[in-house]
Amino acid sequence: MEDWIDYYDSTHTIYASKRHRDLHFKLIARDIIGYITAKDQVVLDYSCGEALFAANVAEACGLLILAEPAPGVRGRLIARYAPNTKIRVRSLEDVRKMPENSVDLVVMNSVVQYMTPEELDSALDVVRKLLRPSGRLVIGDVLRPEVGMPMDIYALLRFAARHGFLKDALIGLLATALSDYRQLRSRVGLQRYGEADMIAKLAKRGFSAARAGHNIGHNPWRMTFVAHHALART
């Protein structure tokens, strides 16, 4: 995961324009809010990225913890949300030290593709410790083995056409093709999981899980899973 952390901590071209970036994070915030069921819940956004609309999420819950491994991104989050008393910014190391049974909802969106299977296992163990017995883990934007880059491109262009930044998206795709992202993706690769594989992996770490009907974000060809403590579901 370290190579990807360094990439997202750099000046990258993953977003075609400011409009693309803002819409991307606004949509994710909206979808996360959909999983919050009470105003007093503690929510952990694990590897949150820039989280530009975290204030919207914080309004819907009691406390929002933004956990981010990239130090540069984390610094921007701290500066952006310092005045908001309902938002805390933490490193992943800080998260490991949090009290057991202290979180109601954990969201890991567009994260597992950058983690080795062993890194994901370790993260799931941490999350299981943090979640209250009634808590939920939501893993979003999981890449499927049978769906490749062409469908990611199609999903982006469809999203761009709907929201008025198609020209920027086309230029951005060209820039990305010539960027470190394409080279890193070819060299390191991205982890992909079938539906049954992800459910089985979660079961091995003590979760009962099912695929959600709607993926977090704009790409319907990726998957979201909702998991609970296995004992809480028996």
Coordinates of C-alpha atoms in Angstrom, one line a residue, residues 128 133-135 203 206-209 227-234:
R128 CA -13.6 -5.7 14.2
P133 CA -21.6 -5.3 18.7
S134 CA -24.3 -3.5 16.8
G135 CA -21.9 -1.7 14.5
A203 CA -16.1 -14.3 7.4
G206 CA -15.3 -12.6 12.1
F207 CA -17.8 -10.7 10.0
S208 CA -21.1 -11.7 8.4
A209 CA -21.4 -9.8 5.2
A227 CA -20.7 -6.4 7.3
H228 CA -21.5 -7.0 10.9
H229 CA -19.9 -8.9 13.8
A230 CA -20.7 -12.5 12.9
L231 CA -22.0 -13.2 16.5
A232 CA -24.3 -10.2 16.3
R233 CA -26.1 -11.7 13.4
T234 CA -26.7 -15.2 14.8

